[in-house]
Amino acid sequence: LLLLLLLQVLASCLWLGHSEVVTSFQRSCPQFFFRETPPNEALEPENPAWICQRYKNQYYFATLYDKSRRIPVYSAYLYQPASGKRPNIWLVEPQLIDTTYPKTMEKEQTLLNDYSISLEEVGKHQAVYQDYKNLTGLNRGHLNPNSHHSDSSSRTATFTLTNIVPQNEKLNGGAWNNYEQQTMMRNTEGCNTTYVVVGAVPGNNYIAKGRVNKPSYLWASACCEVDTNHRKTWAVIAENDRNEVQLLTLGELEDELTELYGREQVSLFDSGCPRE
């Protein structure tokens, strides 16, 4: 029996290390979701990739990625803010090229030099640095911002292009930034652990000659554990061409996303997180 248990543990360890692009968040990096429950399938794109975002051999957050539109659907992480230097680096996900490639995010140049992969190959199912050059009125907008992380490795991990969308620059530097810095700080007072899911609703416009979708909306949601019996939630949504953020309840955001996606009812968190 002991041998069997050991084999099971070994098998699960091998599985965990097996791949960066995974088949299920629950199996591979469930720790970024309250009660290990990711959002339901209502947000899933036609061509999805589940990425346990790995940097220097550690998982830092989870991203559901849309390989056709080359933008994240959402990123999920634990809110652990600290001050620190903003990284000056942009990384890509080798496993979106082929699962035999490194299971940790890398610089484009490393893949080109060390693995003789062409830039065309890198960009087949994901955005590359070139896609975000010469933008007018748009920025590289983080879903999971580096300022919500506590050390340099976790901050660097947010600088992967699989965590970025074309975001209105006034919104990115204005109302959205205000939400990320001030509102989050205020709302998380008294929280022990805060689980966050931030996402983007695809739009009808594209940048980079049709390669990368420009989202129509950005949204964010949080479920904080005050103690074992008490949790509080909040949410926001913003149109991606206006410098304005609307504060909502979690339930209101889920209903709005349900309408925008026009599929089944959206659920972002386990039912233990209040919707009011």
PDB file of C-alpha atoms in Angstrom:
ATOM      1  CA  LEU A   1       0.000   0.000   0.000  1.00  0.00           C
ATOM      2  CA  LEU A   2       2.817   2.386   0.918  1.00  0.00           C
ATOM      3  CA  LEU A   3       4.546   1.659  -2.379  1.00  0.00           C
ATOM      4  CA  LEU A   4       1.313   2.374  -4.227  1.00  0.00           C
ATOM      5  CA  LEU A   5       0.940   5.699  -2.430  1.00  0.00           C
ATOM      6  CA  LEU A   6       4.536   6.592  -3.217  1.00  0.00           C
ATOM      7  CA  LEU A   7       3.984   5.776  -6.876  1.00  0.00           C
ATOM      8  CA  GLN A   8       0.859   7.934  -6.931  1.00  0.00           C
ATOM      9  CA  VAL A   9       2.737  10.859  -5.377  1.00  0.00           C
ATOM     10  CA  LEU A  10       5.598  10.392  -7.826  1.00  0.00           C
ATOM     11  CA  ALA A  11       3.207  10.234 -10.762  1.00  0.00           C
ATOM     12  CA  SER A  12       1.467  13.444  -9.691  1.00  0.00           C
ATOM     13  CA  CYS A  13       4.836  15.189  -9.251  1.00  0.00           C
ATOM     14  CA  LEU A  14       5.917  14.123 -12.717  1.00  0.00           C
ATOM     15  CA  TRP A  15       2.603  15.335 -14.101  1.00  0.00           C
ATOM     16  CA  LEU A  16       2.956  18.686 -12.377  1.00  0.00           C
ATOM     17  CA  GLY A  17       6.358  19.231 -13.881  1.00  0.00           C
ATOM     18  CA  HIS A  18       5.282  17.899 -17.227  1.00  0.00           C
ATOM     19  CA  SER A  19       3.901  20.960 -18.869  1.00  0.00           C
ATOM     20  CA  GLU A  20       3.446  24.666 -18.711  1.00  0.00           C
ATOM     21  CA  VAL A  21       0.416  24.678 -20.968  1.00  0.00           C
ATOM     22  CA  VAL A  22      -1.803  22.301 -19.011  1.00  0.00           C
ATOM     23  CA  THR A  23      -5.087  20.495 -19.538  1.00  0.00           C
ATOM     24  CA  SER A  24      -6.670  21.679 -16.303  1.00  0.00           C
ATOM     25  CA  PHE A  25      -5.979  24.360 -13.688  1.00  0.00           C
ATOM     26  CA  GLN A  26      -7.496  22.109 -11.012  1.00  0.00           C
ATOM     27  CA  ARG A  27      -4.836  19.489 -11.625  1.00  0.00           C
ATOM     28  CA  SER A  28      -1.824  21.707 -12.101  1.00  0.00           C
ATOM     29  CA  CYS A  29      -2.072  25.118 -10.377  1.00  0.00           C
ATOM     30  CA  PRO A  30      -5.325  25.221  -8.372  1.00  0.00           C
ATOM     31  CA  GLN A  31      -3.809  27.426  -5.649  1.00  0.00           C
ATOM     32  CA  PHE A  32      -4.671  30.637  -7.517  1.00  0.00           C
ATOM     33  CA  PHE A  33      -8.423  30.046  -7.236  1.00  0.00           C
ATOM     34  CA  PHE A  34     -10.648  30.253  -4.156  1.00  0.00           C
ATOM     35  CA  ARG A  35     -11.423  26.663  -3.075  1.00  0.00           C
ATOM     36  CA  GLU A  36      -9.423  25.576  -6.145  1.00  0.00           C
ATOM     37  CA  THR A  37     -12.385  26.491  -8.382  1.00  0.00           C
ATOM     38  CA  PRO A  38     -11.598  28.360 -11.639  1.00  0.00           C
ATOM     39  CA  PRO A  39     -14.279  30.329 -13.543  1.00  0.00           C
ATOM     40  CA  ASN A  40     -16.741  28.089 -15.375  1.00  0.00           C
ATOM     41  CA  GLU A  41     -16.643  27.254 -19.085  1.00  0.00           C
ATOM     42  CA  ALA A  42     -18.853  30.191 -20.135  1.00  0.00           C
ATOM     43  CA  LEU A  43     -15.758  32.314 -20.913  1.00  0.00           C
ATOM     44  CA  GLU A  44     -13.811  29.655 -22.816  1.00  0.00           C
ATOM     45  CA  PRO A  45     -12.722  30.661 -26.339  1.00  0.00           C
ATOM     46  CA  GLU A  46     -12.751  28.300 -29.323  1.00  0.00           C
ATOM     47  CA  ASN A  47      -8.990  27.901 -29.237  1.00  0.00           C
ATOM     48  CA  PRO A  48      -7.999  27.929 -25.546  1.00  0.00           C
ATOM     49  CA  ALA A  49      -4.735  27.324 -23.705  1.00  0.00           C
ATOM     50  CA  TRP A  50      -4.594  26.861 -19.936  1.00  0.00           C
ATOM     51  CA  ILE A  51      -1.290  28.303 -18.768  1.00  0.00           C
ATOM     52  CA  CYS A  52       0.161  27.844 -15.301  1.00  0.00           C
ATOM     53  CA  GLN A  53       2.472  30.848 -15.542  1.00  0.00           C
ATOM     54  CA  ARG A  54       5.892  29.528 -14.637  1.00  0.00           C
ATOM     55  CA  TYR A  55       9.063  31.535 -14.167  1.00  0.00           C
ATOM     56  CA  LYS A  56      12.339  30.214 -12.707  1.00  0.00           C
ATOM     57  CA  ASN A  57      10.693  26.866 -11.985  1.00  0.00           C
ATOM     58  CA  GLN A  58       7.821  28.249  -9.934  1.00  0.00           C
ATOM     59  CA  TYR A  59       4.143  28.918 -10.698  1.00  0.00           C
ATOM     60  CA  TYR A  60       3.098  32.520 -10.048  1.00  0.00           C
ATOM     61  CA  PHE A  61      -0.410  32.791 -11.538  1.00  0.00           C
ATOM     62  CA  ALA A  62      -2.801  31.167 -14.016  1.00  0.00           C
ATOM     63  CA  THR A  63      -3.994  32.428 -17.399  1.00  0.00           C
ATOM     64  CA  LEU A  64      -6.688  31.194 -19.742  1.00  0.00           C
ATOM     65  CA  TYR A  65      -5.373  32.263 -23.146  1.00  0.00           C
ATOM     66  CA  ASP A  66      -7.148  32.714 -26.476  1.00  0.00           C
ATOM     67  CA  LYS A  67      -4.697  31.419 -29.108  1.00  0.00           C
ATOM     68  CA  SER A  68      -6.726  32.706 -32.066  1.00  0.00           C
ATOM     69  CA  ARG A  69      -7.203  36.270 -30.804  1.00  0.00           C
ATOM     70  CA  ARG A  70      -3.769  36.224 -29.118  1.00  0.00           C
ATOM     71  CA  ILE A  71      -5.020  37.765 -25.875  1.00  0.00           C
ATOM     72  CA  PRO A  72      -5.693  36.372 -22.391  1.00  0.00           C
ATOM     73  CA  VAL A  73      -9.324  35.664 -21.461  1.00  0.00           C
ATOM     74  CA  TYR A  74      -8.407  36.098 -17.794  1.00  0.00           C
ATOM     75  CA  SER A  75      -5.512  35.869 -15.361  1.00  0.00           C
ATOM     76  CA  ALA A  76      -5.965  34.630 -11.784  1.00  0.00           C
ATOM     77  CA  TYR A  77      -3.609  35.336  -8.895  1.00  0.00           C
ATOM     78  CA  LEU A  78      -3.261  36.063  -5.182  1.00  0.00           C
ATOM     79  CA  TYR A  79      -3.062  39.737  -4.252  1.00  0.00           C
ATOM     80  CA  GLN A  80       0.236  40.323  -2.405  1.00  0.00           C
ATOM     81  CA  PRO A  81       1.250  43.919  -3.140  1.00  0.00           C
ATOM     82  CA  ALA A  82       4.673  45.370  -2.391  1.00  0.00           C
ATOM     83  CA  SER A  83       6.763  48.185  -3.758  1.00  0.00           C
ATOM     84  CA  GLY A  84       9.587  47.262  -6.075  1.00  0.00           C
ATOM     85  CA  LYS A  85      11.231  47.949  -9.410  1.00  0.00           C
ATOM     86  CA  ARG A  86       9.189  47.575 -12.570  1.00  0.00           C
ATOM     87  CA  PRO A  87      10.832  44.846 -14.701  1.00  0.00           C
ATOM     88  CA  ASN A  88      12.253  45.854 -18.070  1.00  0.00           C
ATOM     89  CA  ILE A  89      11.677  42.627 -19.988  1.00  0.00           C
ATOM     90  CA  TRP A  90       9.003  40.960 -22.132  1.00  0.00           C
ATOM     91  CA  LEU A  91       8.575  37.193 -22.169  1.00  0.00           C
ATOM     92  CA  VAL A  92       6.681  34.659 -24.277  1.00  0.00           C
ATOM     93  CA  GLU A  93       5.322  31.150 -23.667  1.00  0.00           C
ATOM     94  CA  PRO A  94       7.456  28.481 -25.399  1.00  0.00           C
ATOM     95  CA  GLN A  95       4.837  25.787 -24.781  1.00  0.00           C
ATOM     96  CA  LEU A  96       2.372  27.569 -27.073  1.00  0.00           C
ATOM     97  CA  ILE A  97       4.797  26.827 -29.909  1.00  0.00           C
ATOM     98  CA  ASP A  98       5.242  23.177 -28.998  1.00  0.00           C
ATOM     99  CA  THR A  99       4.924  21.223 -25.734  1.00  0.00           C
ATOM    100  CA  THR A 100       8.469  19.887 -26.175  1.00  0.00           C
ATOM    101  CA  TYR A 101       9.882  23.383 -25.611  1.00  0.00           C
ATOM    102  CA  PRO A 102      10.823  24.769 -22.145  1.00  0.00           C
ATOM    103  CA  LYS A 103       7.972  24.893 -19.652  1.00  0.00           C
ATOM    104  CA  THR A 104       8.979  28.261 -18.315  1.00  0.00           C
ATOM    105  CA  MET A 105       8.462  31.664 -19.941  1.00  0.00           C
ATOM    106  CA  GLU A 106      11.418  32.880 -21.985  1.00  0.00           C
ATOM    107  CA  LYS A 107      12.664  35.909 -23.913  1.00  0.00           C
ATOM    108  CA  GLU A 108      11.949  35.765 -27.651  1.00  0.00           C
ATOM    109  CA  GLN A 109      15.661  36.162 -28.310  1.00  0.00           C
ATOM    110  CA  THR A 110      16.489  33.081 -26.204  1.00  0.00           C
ATOM    111  CA  LEU A 111      14.113  30.956 -28.286  1.00  0.00           C
ATOM    112  CA  LEU A 112      15.520  32.364 -31.530  1.00  0.00           C
ATOM    113  CA  ASN A 113      19.153  31.847 -30.475  1.00  0.00           C
ATOM    114  CA  ASP A 114      19.092  28.675 -28.379  1.00  0.00           C
ATOM    115  CA  TYR A 115      16.324  26.730 -30.104  1.00  0.00           C
ATOM    116  CA  SER A 116      16.549  28.115 -33.665  1.00  0.00           C
ATOM    117  CA  ILE A 117      12.825  28.924 -33.624  1.00  0.00           C
ATOM    118  CA  SER A 118      11.724  31.581 -36.097  1.00  0.00           C
ATOM    119  CA  LEU A 119       9.792  34.620 -34.882  1.00  0.00           C
ATOM    120  CA  GLU A 120       6.967  33.497 -37.159  1.00  0.00           C
ATOM    121  CA  GLU A 121       6.769  30.208 -35.253  1.00  0.00           C
ATOM    122  CA  VAL A 122       6.803  31.997 -31.892  1.00  0.00           C
ATOM    123  CA  GLY A 123       3.942  34.233 -32.984  1.00  0.00           C
ATOM    124  CA  LYS A 124       1.733  31.526 -34.446  1.00  0.00           C
ATOM    125  CA  HIS A 125      -0.503  31.187 -31.378  1.00  0.00           C
ATOM    126  CA  GLN A 126       0.541  34.153 -29.248  1.00  0.00           C
ATOM    127  CA  ALA A 127       1.365  37.844 -29.408  1.00  0.00           C
ATOM    128  CA  VAL A 128       5.007  38.826 -29.828  1.00  0.00           C
ATOM    129  CA  TYR A 129       6.829  42.036 -28.862  1.00  0.00           C
ATOM    130  CA  GLN A 130       6.609  43.379 -32.423  1.00  0.00           C
ATOM    131  CA  ASP A 131       2.770  43.276 -32.299  1.00  0.00           C
ATOM    132  CA  TYR A 132       2.731  46.004 -29.653  1.00  0.00           C
ATOM    133  CA  LYS A 133       5.172  48.392 -31.341  1.00  0.00           C
ATOM    134  CA  ASN A 134       4.050  51.744 -32.796  1.00  0.00           C
ATOM    135  CA  LEU A 135       0.664  51.721 -31.076  1.00  0.00           C
ATOM    136  CA  THR A 136      -1.446  54.865 -31.122  1.00  0.00           C
ATOM    137  CA  GLY A 137      -3.641  55.549 -28.107  1.00  0.00           C
ATOM    138  CA  LEU A 138      -3.090  52.032 -26.761  1.00  0.00           C
ATOM    139  CA  ASN A 139      -0.694  50.484 -24.231  1.00  0.00           C
ATOM    140  CA  ARG A 140       0.384  47.000 -23.284  1.00  0.00           C
ATOM    141  CA  GLY A 141      -2.156  46.546 -20.493  1.00  0.00           C
ATOM    142  CA  HIS A 142      -1.446  43.944 -17.806  1.00  0.00           C
ATOM    143  CA  LEU A 143      -4.358  41.861 -16.580  1.00  0.00           C
ATOM    144  CA  ASN A 144      -2.279  40.720 -13.605  1.00  0.00           C
ATOM    145  CA  PRO A 145      -0.253  43.837 -12.657  1.00  0.00           C
ATOM    146  CA  ASN A 146       3.300  43.588 -11.353  1.00  0.00           C
ATOM    147  CA  SER A 147       2.503  45.926  -8.424  1.00  0.00           C
ATOM    148  CA  HIS A 148       0.206  43.262  -6.920  1.00  0.00           C
ATOM    149  CA  HIS A 149       3.210  41.003  -6.278  1.00  0.00           C
ATOM    150  CA  SER A 150       5.726  40.834  -3.493  1.00  0.00           C
ATOM    151  CA  ASP A 151       9.117  39.991  -5.010  1.00  0.00           C
ATOM    152  CA  SER A 152      11.099  40.522  -8.173  1.00  0.00           C
ATOM    153  CA  SER A 153      10.520  37.029  -9.632  1.00  0.00           C
ATOM    154  CA  SER A 154       6.734  37.221  -9.256  1.00  0.00           C
ATOM    155  CA  ARG A 155       6.738  40.749 -10.707  1.00  0.00           C
ATOM    156  CA  THR A 156       8.863  39.653 -13.661  1.00  0.00           C
ATOM    157  CA  ALA A 157       6.473  36.753 -14.289  1.00  0.00           C
ATOM    158  CA  THR A 158       3.670  39.250 -15.034  1.00  0.00           C
ATOM    159  CA  PHE A 159       5.699  40.586 -17.969  1.00  0.00           C
ATOM    160  CA  THR A 160       4.694  37.775 -20.274  1.00  0.00           C
ATOM    161  CA  LEU A 161       2.820  38.763 -23.420  1.00  0.00           C
ATOM    162  CA  THR A 162       0.223  36.097 -22.547  1.00  0.00           C
ATOM    163  CA  ASN A 163      -0.860  38.409 -19.655  1.00  0.00           C
ATOM    164  CA  ILE A 164      -1.201  41.520 -21.862  1.00  0.00           C
ATOM    165  CA  VAL A 165      -3.975  43.131 -23.922  1.00  0.00           C
ATOM    166  CA  PRO A 166      -4.099  46.277 -26.063  1.00  0.00           C
ATOM    167  CA  GLN A 167      -5.558  48.714 -23.527  1.00  0.00           C
ATOM    168  CA  ASN A 168      -6.657  52.316 -23.995  1.00  0.00           C
ATOM    169  CA  GLU A 169      -3.676  54.324 -22.713  1.00  0.00           C
ATOM    170  CA  LYS A 170      -5.781  56.898 -20.842  1.00  0.00           C
ATOM    171  CA  LEU A 171      -7.683  54.108 -19.083  1.00  0.00           C
ATOM    172  CA  ASN A 172      -4.491  52.153 -18.345  1.00  0.00           C
ATOM    173  CA  GLY A 173      -2.767  55.155 -16.787  1.00  0.00           C
ATOM    174  CA  GLY A 174      -5.940  56.653 -15.311  1.00  0.00           C
ATOM    175  CA  ALA A 175      -9.088  55.073 -13.862  1.00  0.00           C
ATOM    176  CA  TRP A 176      -7.839  51.479 -14.231  1.00  0.00           C
ATOM    177  CA  ASN A 177      -4.550  52.276 -12.524  1.00  0.00           C
ATOM    178  CA  ASN A 178      -6.507  54.045  -9.792  1.00  0.00           C
ATOM    179  CA  TYR A 179      -8.555  50.870  -9.255  1.00  0.00           C
ATOM    180  CA  GLU A 180      -5.434  48.650  -9.185  1.00  0.00           C
ATOM    181  CA  GLN A 181      -3.596  50.872  -6.697  1.00  0.00           C
ATOM    182  CA  GLN A 182      -6.098  52.766  -4.506  1.00  0.00           C
ATOM    183  CA  THR A 183      -9.369  50.793  -4.613  1.00  0.00           C
ATOM    184  CA  MET A 184      -7.702  47.393  -4.215  1.00  0.00           C
ATOM    185  CA  MET A 185      -5.659  48.669  -1.268  1.00  0.00           C
ATOM    186  CA  ARG A 186      -8.789  50.030   0.433  1.00  0.00           C
ATOM    187  CA  ASN A 187     -10.996  47.016  -0.294  1.00  0.00           C
ATOM    188  CA  THR A 188      -8.469  44.454   0.934  1.00  0.00           C
ATOM    189  CA  GLU A 189      -8.120  45.971   4.393  1.00  0.00           C
ATOM    190  CA  GLY A 190      -8.745  43.204   6.927  1.00  0.00           C
ATOM    191  CA  CYS A 191      -8.372  40.442   4.313  1.00  0.00           C
ATOM    192  CA  ASN A 192      -6.190  37.425   5.029  1.00  0.00           C
ATOM    193  CA  THR A 193      -6.115  36.080   1.463  1.00  0.00           C
ATOM    194  CA  THR A 194      -7.479  37.820  -1.620  1.00  0.00           C
ATOM    195  CA  TYR A 195      -8.117  35.810  -4.782  1.00  0.00           C
ATOM    196  CA  VAL A 196      -8.281  37.907  -7.947  1.00  0.00           C
ATOM    197  CA  VAL A 197      -9.522  37.169 -11.475  1.00  0.00           C
ATOM    198  CA  VAL A 198      -9.007  39.889 -14.104  1.00  0.00           C
ATOM    199  CA  GLY A 199     -10.207  39.499 -17.678  1.00  0.00           C
ATOM    200  CA  ALA A 200     -10.857  41.000 -21.100  1.00  0.00           C
ATOM    201  CA  VAL A 201     -13.930  40.675 -23.323  1.00  0.00           C
ATOM    202  CA  PRO A 202     -12.914  40.327 -27.010  1.00  0.00           C
ATOM    203  CA  GLY A 203     -13.883  43.199 -29.302  1.00  0.00           C
ATOM    204  CA  ASN A 204     -14.329  43.650 -33.062  1.00  0.00           C
ATOM    205  CA  ASN A 205     -11.051  45.506 -33.686  1.00  0.00           C
ATOM    206  CA  TYR A 206      -7.505  44.226 -34.044  1.00  0.00           C
ATOM    207  CA  ILE A 207      -3.969  45.596 -33.948  1.00  0.00           C
ATOM    208  CA  ALA A 208      -0.808  44.303 -35.667  1.00  0.00           C
ATOM    209  CA  LYS A 209      -2.480  43.712 -39.045  1.00  0.00           C
ATOM    210  CA  GLY A 210      -5.291  41.641 -37.555  1.00  0.00           C
ATOM    211  CA  ARG A 211      -3.094  39.504 -35.329  1.00  0.00           C
ATOM    212  CA  VAL A 212      -4.078  40.726 -31.847  1.00  0.00           C
ATOM    213  CA  ASN A 213      -7.612  41.467 -30.690  1.00  0.00           C
ATOM    214  CA  LYS A 214      -8.405  44.758 -28.981  1.00  0.00           C
ATOM    215  CA  PRO A 215     -10.817  43.926 -26.127  1.00  0.00           C
ATOM    216  CA  SER A 216     -14.104  45.804 -25.892  1.00  0.00           C
ATOM    217  CA  TYR A 217     -14.117  45.653 -22.079  1.00  0.00           C
ATOM    218  CA  LEU A 218     -11.739  44.957 -19.213  1.00  0.00           C
ATOM    219  CA  TRP A 219     -13.013  43.619 -15.909  1.00  0.00           C
ATOM    220  CA  ALA A 220     -11.688  42.602 -12.522  1.00  0.00           C
ATOM    221  CA  SER A 221     -13.107  40.657  -9.603  1.00  0.00           C
ATOM    222  CA  ALA A 222     -11.903  39.714  -6.137  1.00  0.00           C
ATOM    223  CA  CYS A 223     -12.947  37.384  -3.326  1.00  0.00           C
ATOM    224  CA  CYS A 224     -11.253  38.029   0.003  1.00  0.00           C
ATOM    225  CA  GLU A 225     -11.198  35.775   3.037  1.00  0.00           C
ATOM    226  CA  VAL A 226     -11.570  37.900   6.153  1.00  0.00           C
ATOM    227  CA  ASP A 227     -11.552  34.744   8.289  1.00  0.00           C
ATOM    228  CA  THR A 228     -12.739  31.145   7.893  1.00  0.00           C
ATOM    229  CA  ASN A 229     -16.426  32.165   8.069  1.00  0.00           C
ATOM    230  CA  HIS A 230     -16.426  35.584   6.380  1.00  0.00           C
ATOM    231  CA  ARG A 231     -15.673  36.595   2.832  1.00  0.00           C
ATOM    232  CA  LYS A 232     -16.280  39.768   0.863  1.00  0.00           C
ATOM    233  CA  THR A 233     -16.244  40.390  -2.866  1.00  0.00           C
ATOM    234  CA  TRP A 234     -16.196  43.280  -5.334  1.00  0.00           C
ATOM    235  CA  ALA A 235     -15.819  43.783  -9.076  1.00  0.00           C
ATOM    236  CA  VAL A 236     -15.316  46.425 -11.766  1.00  0.00           C
ATOM    237  CA  ILE A 237     -15.782  46.743 -15.503  1.00  0.00           C
ATOM    238  CA  ALA A 238     -14.481  49.330 -17.972  1.00  0.00           C
ATOM    239  CA  GLU A 239     -15.103  50.008 -21.650  1.00  0.00           C
ATOM    240  CA  ASN A 240     -11.763  49.880 -23.425  1.00  0.00           C
ATOM    241  CA  ASP A 241     -12.166  53.256 -25.116  1.00  0.00           C
ATOM    242  CA  ARG A 242     -13.125  55.343 -22.087  1.00  0.00           C
ATOM    243  CA  ASN A 243     -11.203  56.407 -18.991  1.00  0.00           C
ATOM    244  CA  GLU A 244     -13.905  55.236 -16.616  1.00  0.00           C
ATOM    245  CA  VAL A 245     -14.294  52.273 -14.252  1.00  0.00           C
ATOM    246  CA  GLN A 246     -17.663  51.077 -12.976  1.00  0.00           C
ATOM    247  CA  LEU A 247     -17.772  49.493  -9.508  1.00  0.00           C
ATOM    248  CA  LEU A 248     -20.071  46.441  -9.299  1.00  0.00           C
ATOM    249  CA  THR A 249     -20.963  43.550  -7.024  1.00  0.00           C
ATOM    250  CA  LEU A 250     -19.575  40.168  -8.071  1.00  0.00           C
ATOM    251  CA  GLY A 251     -23.081  39.072  -9.053  1.00  0.00           C
ATOM    252  CA  GLU A 252     -23.586  42.157 -11.236  1.00  0.00           C
ATOM    253  CA  LEU A 253     -20.298  41.554 -13.058  1.00  0.00           C
ATOM    254  CA  GLU A 254     -21.146  37.885 -13.679  1.00  0.00           C
ATOM    255  CA  ASP A 255     -24.538  38.910 -15.112  1.00  0.00           C
ATOM    256  CA  GLU A 256     -22.957  41.577 -17.312  1.00  0.00           C
ATOM    257  CA  LEU A 257     -20.362  39.119 -18.644  1.00  0.00           C
ATOM    258  CA  THR A 258     -23.117  36.570 -19.271  1.00  0.00           C
ATOM    259  CA  GLU A 259     -24.847  39.169 -21.449  1.00  0.00           C
ATOM    260  CA  LEU A 260     -21.650  40.240 -23.246  1.00  0.00           C
ATOM    261  CA  TYR A 261     -20.624  36.663 -24.058  1.00  0.00           C
ATOM    262  CA  GLY A 262     -24.183  35.550 -24.805  1.00  0.00           C
ATOM    263  CA  ARG A 263     -23.649  31.998 -23.591  1.00  0.00           C
ATOM    264  CA  GLU A 264     -24.424  30.258 -20.314  1.00  0.00           C
ATOM    265  CA  GLN A 265     -24.392  32.032 -16.938  1.00  0.00           C
ATOM    266  CA  VAL A 266     -20.847  33.126 -16.043  1.00  0.00           C
ATOM    267  CA  SER A 267     -19.462  32.067 -12.653  1.00  0.00           C
ATOM    268  CA  LEU A 268     -16.079  33.529 -11.688  1.00  0.00           C
ATOM    269  CA  PHE A 269     -15.678  32.071  -8.192  1.00  0.00           C
ATOM    270  CA  ASP A 270     -16.820  29.170  -6.035  1.00  0.00           C
ATOM    271  CA  SER A 271     -20.289  29.739  -4.523  1.00  0.00           C
ATOM    272  CA  GLY A 272     -18.638  30.457  -1.147  1.00  0.00           C
ATOM    273  CA  CYS A 273     -17.874  33.968  -2.413  1.00  0.00           C
ATOM    274  CA  PRO A 274     -20.902  36.272  -1.885  1.00  0.00           C
ATOM    275  CA  ARG A 275     -22.566  37.654  -5.023  1.00  0.00           C
ATOM    276  CA  GLU A 276     -24.165  40.696  -3.323  1.00  0.00           C
TER     277      GLU A 276
END
